[in-house]
Amino acid sequence: VDGTHYYIDGVHTVVGEIPMPTPCDLLEADAIVAESYPEQISINFNVINNAETCTQVITPARYKVEAAASPEATFSATFMGRSVELNLTPAPEGETPDDFEVFIKG
């Protein structure tokens, strides 16, 4: 899972997109901060699809998660309960998470 990482005013923000197999798949993402030092931030991705039928078309789903923690915090991720590799890229200088629009279906 690829993402862009921002650290602004004590808050880590990770944004990105994951290709979903159908446009009916809704991507949910949340972050949990473990109380340790440095903190361990776990990003959990889940997919909800209540559609009875849906066209099989690869559709990118965007996500944005935030967690308050120290600059030294470490990250891990799960997708549907399974551990996945999280590839974080530092945000370009002067860019904010608001520059990355998240379109939530629903």
Short mmCIF file of C-alpha atoms in Angstrom, two decimals:
data_model
loop_
_atom_site.label_atom_id
_atom_site.label_comp_id
_atom_site.label_asym_id
_atom_site.label_seq_id
_atom_site.Cartn_x
_atom_site.Cartn_y
_atom_site.Cartn_z
CA VAL A 1 0.00 0.00 0.00
CA ASP A 2 1.48 3.33 -1.08
CA GLY A 3 0.84 6.62 0.67
CA THR A 4 2.08 10.15 1.08
CA HIS A 5 3.04 11.09 4.64
CA TYR A 6 2.57 14.54 6.18
CA TYR A 7 3.60 15.62 9.68
CA ILE A 8 2.12 18.99 10.61
CA ASP A 9 1.60 20.41 14.13
CA GLY A 10 1.96 17.04 15.88
CA VAL A 11 -0.39 15.17 13.54
CA HIS A 12 0.65 12.46 11.10
CA THR A 13 -1.56 12.30 8.00
CA VAL A 14 -1.28 9.57 5.38
CA VAL A 15 -3.14 9.85 2.07
CA GLY A 16 -3.19 7.64 -1.00
CA GLU A 17 -5.29 5.41 -3.18
CA ILE A 18 -5.73 1.68 -3.58
CA PRO A 19 -7.12 0.04 -6.73
CA MET A 20 -10.38 -1.78 -5.96
CA PRO A 21 -11.80 -4.55 -8.18
CA THR A 22 -15.18 -2.82 -8.60
CA PRO A 23 -16.63 0.68 -8.23
CA CYS A 24 -18.99 -0.78 -5.58
CA ASP A 25 -16.10 -1.45 -3.15
CA LEU A 26 -15.97 1.16 -0.39
CA LEU A 27 -12.55 1.56 1.22
CA GLU A 28 -12.43 2.43 4.91
CA ALA A 29 -9.23 3.33 6.72
CA ASP A 30 -8.51 4.22 10.33
CA ALA A 31 -5.43 4.64 12.49
CA ILE A 32 -4.76 3.31 15.98
CA VAL A 33 -1.90 4.70 18.08
CA ALA A 34 -0.24 2.30 20.53
CA GLU A 35 0.90 3.93 23.75
CA SER A 36 4.66 3.47 23.56
CA TYR A 37 7.65 5.61 22.71
CA PRO A 38 8.09 6.06 19.94
CA GLU A 39 4.41 5.50 19.27
CA GLN A 40 3.38 2.73 16.88
CA ILE A 41 0.67 3.78 14.44
CA SER A 42 -1.30 0.96 12.84
CA ILE A 43 -3.36 1.82 9.76
CA ASN A 44 -6.23 -0.59 9.17
CA PHE A 45 -7.85 -0.84 5.73
CA ASN A 46 -11.20 -2.56 5.24
CA VAL A 47 -13.49 -2.96 2.24
CA ILE A 48 -17.28 -2.90 2.34
CA ASN A 49 -19.35 -4.03 -0.63
CA ASN A 50 -23.09 -4.57 -0.13
CA ALA A 51 -23.93 -4.62 -3.85
CA GLU A 52 -25.61 -7.72 -5.21
CA THR A 53 -24.14 -7.14 -8.67
CA CYS A 54 -21.40 -4.80 -9.80
CA THR A 55 -19.32 -4.40 -12.93
CA GLN A 56 -15.75 -5.69 -12.62
CA VAL A 57 -13.81 -2.49 -13.34
CA ILE A 58 -10.61 -1.60 -11.48
CA THR A 59 -11.48 1.64 -9.65
CA PRO A 60 -9.06 3.64 -7.50
CA ALA A 61 -10.32 4.33 -3.96
CA ARG A 62 -8.69 7.18 -2.05
CA TYR A 63 -8.05 7.23 1.68
CA LYS A 64 -6.90 9.69 4.34
CA VAL A 65 -6.01 8.82 7.95
CA GLU A 66 -4.73 11.01 10.77
CA ALA A 67 -3.04 10.25 14.08
CA ALA A 68 -1.55 12.54 16.73
CA ALA A 69 1.89 11.27 17.73
CA SER A 70 5.54 12.27 18.03
CA PRO A 71 7.67 12.78 14.90
CA GLU A 72 9.50 9.49 15.69
CA ALA A 73 6.34 7.35 15.45
CA THR A 74 6.53 4.18 13.36
CA PHE A 75 3.88 2.80 11.01
CA SER A 76 2.41 -0.57 10.10
CA ALA A 77 -0.68 -1.52 8.10
CA THR A 78 -3.26 -4.25 7.67
CA PHE A 79 -5.66 -4.83 4.78
CA MET A 80 -8.76 -6.84 5.68
CA GLY A 81 -6.93 -8.08 8.80
CA ARG A 82 -3.77 -9.20 6.97
CA SER A 83 -0.43 -7.46 7.43
CA VAL A 84 0.66 -5.50 4.33
CA GLU A 85 3.72 -3.48 3.43
CA LEU A 86 3.21 0.27 3.80
CA ASN A 87 5.32 2.41 1.46
CA LEU A 88 5.29 5.99 2.71
CA THR A 89 6.67 8.87 0.67
CA PRO A 90 7.37 12.20 2.41
CA ALA A 91 5.07 14.97 1.21
CA PRO A 92 6.58 17.58 -1.11
CA GLU A 93 7.71 20.81 0.58
CA GLY A 94 4.80 23.23 1.04
CA GLU A 95 2.08 20.68 0.23
CA THR A 96 -0.70 19.93 2.73
CA PRO A 97 -3.05 16.94 3.03
CA ASP A 98 -5.86 19.22 1.80
CA ASP A 99 -4.12 19.25 -1.59
CA PHE A 100 -5.08 15.57 -1.90
CA GLU A 101 -8.84 15.30 -2.38
CA VAL A 102 -10.58 12.25 -0.96
CA PHE A 103 -13.80 11.26 -2.65
CA ILE A 104 -15.86 9.16 -0.27
CA LYS A 105 -18.62 7.14 -1.93
CA GLY A 106 -21.85 6.70 -0.08
#
